Coordinates of C-alpha atoms in Angstrom, one line a residue:
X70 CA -0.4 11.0 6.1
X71 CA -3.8 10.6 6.6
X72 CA -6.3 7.0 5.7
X73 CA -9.6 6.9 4.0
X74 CA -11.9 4.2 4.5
X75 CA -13.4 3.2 1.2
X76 CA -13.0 5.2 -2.1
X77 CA -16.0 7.6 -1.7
X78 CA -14.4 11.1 -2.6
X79 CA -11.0 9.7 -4.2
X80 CA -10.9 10.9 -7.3
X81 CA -11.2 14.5 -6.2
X82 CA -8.7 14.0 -3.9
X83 CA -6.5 12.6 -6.6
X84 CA -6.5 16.2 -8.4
X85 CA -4.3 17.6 -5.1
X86 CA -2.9 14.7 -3.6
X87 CA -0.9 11.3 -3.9
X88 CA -3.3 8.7 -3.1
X89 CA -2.2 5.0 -2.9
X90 CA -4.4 2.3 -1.7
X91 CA -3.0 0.4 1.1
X92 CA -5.3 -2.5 2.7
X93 CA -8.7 -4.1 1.4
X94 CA -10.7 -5.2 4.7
X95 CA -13.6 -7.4 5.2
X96 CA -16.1 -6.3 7.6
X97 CA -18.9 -8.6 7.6
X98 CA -19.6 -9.7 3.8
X99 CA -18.2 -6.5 2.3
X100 CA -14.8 -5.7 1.7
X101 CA -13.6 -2.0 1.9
X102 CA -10.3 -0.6 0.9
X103 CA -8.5 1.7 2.5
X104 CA -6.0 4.7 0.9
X105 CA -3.9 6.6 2.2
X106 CA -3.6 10.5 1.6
X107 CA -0.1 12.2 0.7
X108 CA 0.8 15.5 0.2
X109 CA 3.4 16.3 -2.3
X110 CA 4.5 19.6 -0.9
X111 CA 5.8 17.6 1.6
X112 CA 7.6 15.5 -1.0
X113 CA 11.8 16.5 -1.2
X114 CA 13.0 18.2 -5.0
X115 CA 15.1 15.0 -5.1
X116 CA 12.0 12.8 -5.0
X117 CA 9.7 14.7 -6.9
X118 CA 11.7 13.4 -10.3
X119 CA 11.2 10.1 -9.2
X120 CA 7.7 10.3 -7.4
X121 CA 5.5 8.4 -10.8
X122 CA 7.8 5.5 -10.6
X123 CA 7.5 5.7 -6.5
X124 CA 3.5 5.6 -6.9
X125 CA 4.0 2.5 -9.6
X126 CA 6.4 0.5 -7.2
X127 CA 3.8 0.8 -4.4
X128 CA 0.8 -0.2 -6.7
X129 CA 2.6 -2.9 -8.1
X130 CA 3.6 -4.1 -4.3
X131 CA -0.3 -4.0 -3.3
X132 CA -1.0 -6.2 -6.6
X133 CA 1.8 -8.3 -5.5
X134 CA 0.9 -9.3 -2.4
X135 CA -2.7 -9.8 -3.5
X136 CA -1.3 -12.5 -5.8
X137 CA 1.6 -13.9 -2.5
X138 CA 4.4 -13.2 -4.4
X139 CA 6.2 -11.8 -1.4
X140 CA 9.9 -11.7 -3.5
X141 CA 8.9 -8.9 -4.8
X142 CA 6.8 -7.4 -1.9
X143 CA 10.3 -7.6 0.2
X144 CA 12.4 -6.2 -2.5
X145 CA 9.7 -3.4 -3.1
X146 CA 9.4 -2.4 0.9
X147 CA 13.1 -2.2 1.0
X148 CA 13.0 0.5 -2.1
X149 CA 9.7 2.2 -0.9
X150 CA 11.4 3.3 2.5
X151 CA 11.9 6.8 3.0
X152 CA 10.3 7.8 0.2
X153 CA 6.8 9.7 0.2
X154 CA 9.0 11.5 2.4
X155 CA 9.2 8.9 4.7
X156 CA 5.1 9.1 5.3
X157 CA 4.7 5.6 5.0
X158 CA 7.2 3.8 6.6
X159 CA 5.4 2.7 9.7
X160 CA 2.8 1.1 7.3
X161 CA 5.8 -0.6 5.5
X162 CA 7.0 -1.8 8.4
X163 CA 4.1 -3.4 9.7
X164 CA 3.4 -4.6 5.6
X165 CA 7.2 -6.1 6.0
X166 CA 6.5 -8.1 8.6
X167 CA 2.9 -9.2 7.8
X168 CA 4.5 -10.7 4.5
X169 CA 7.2 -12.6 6.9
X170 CA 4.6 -14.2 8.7
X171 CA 2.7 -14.9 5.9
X172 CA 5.5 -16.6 3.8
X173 CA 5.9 -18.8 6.8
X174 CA 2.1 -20.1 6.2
X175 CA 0.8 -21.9 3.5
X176 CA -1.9 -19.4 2.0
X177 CA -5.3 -20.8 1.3
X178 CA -6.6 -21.0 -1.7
X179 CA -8.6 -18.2 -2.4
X180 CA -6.1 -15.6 -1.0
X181 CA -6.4 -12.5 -2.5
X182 CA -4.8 -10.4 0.3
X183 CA -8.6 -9.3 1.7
X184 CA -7.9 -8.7 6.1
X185 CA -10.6 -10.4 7.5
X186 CA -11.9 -8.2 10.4

C-alpha cells in the first residue's frame, strides 16, 4: 500500500487503482487528507466480488468517525480486516485503537475527526 498526501493526482490514479482516503491532518491552518493507494491485482478472486461493498464500508467508517459514532467504526474495523488483501490492517489497527481512546474522552465540540499536527 502506498499514502498520498493531499488529493493532487487522485482522480487519475482512481482509473488503475483502489484509492480510499484514510486521515485528514492539520498542519498549520490547512488541513490535508491523506489516501491510500491499492492495487487490485493484489486483491484475492474471492474478494474481488465483494471489493464495491469493501470500498463503501471503509468510506462509510471515515464518515463515521468524522461524526464519533465509534459503534459503527468498531463493528466496521472488525469487517474491514483482511480485506484489501490484508493491505490495511496495520492502519486499522492503529484506527481501532485511536477510536478506544477516543470513546474514553468526551470529544469537543467541533470534532470533525481533523489530527492536529
Amino acid at each position: 500500500m502506498y499514502i498520498i498526501v493531499g488529493d493532487r493526482d487522485i482522480q487519475e490514479l482512481a482509473k488503475k487503482y483502489i484509492i480510499l482516503e484514510l486521515d485528514t491532518i492539520k498542519v498549520e491552518s490547512n488541513n490535508t487528507t491523506t489516501y491510500c493507494v491499492v492495487d487490485s491485482a493484489g486483491i484475492g478472486v474471492n474478494d474481488i466480488n465483494a471489493l464495491e461493498s469493501h470500498k463503501t464500508l471503509h468510506a462509510n467508517l471515515i464518515k463515521n468517525y468524522k461524526i464519533g459514532n465509534w459503534k459503527f467504526c468498531n463493528d466496521a474495523i472488525k469487517h474491514l480486516h483482511g480485506k484489501f488483501n490484508g493491505e490495511l490492517d496495520t492502519f486499522y489497527n492503529v484506527f481501532k485503537d485511536r477510536v478506544l481512546t477516543l470513546q474514553e474522552d468526551e470529544l469537543p465540540m467541533n470534532w470533525s475527526g481533523v489530527i492536529d499536527s
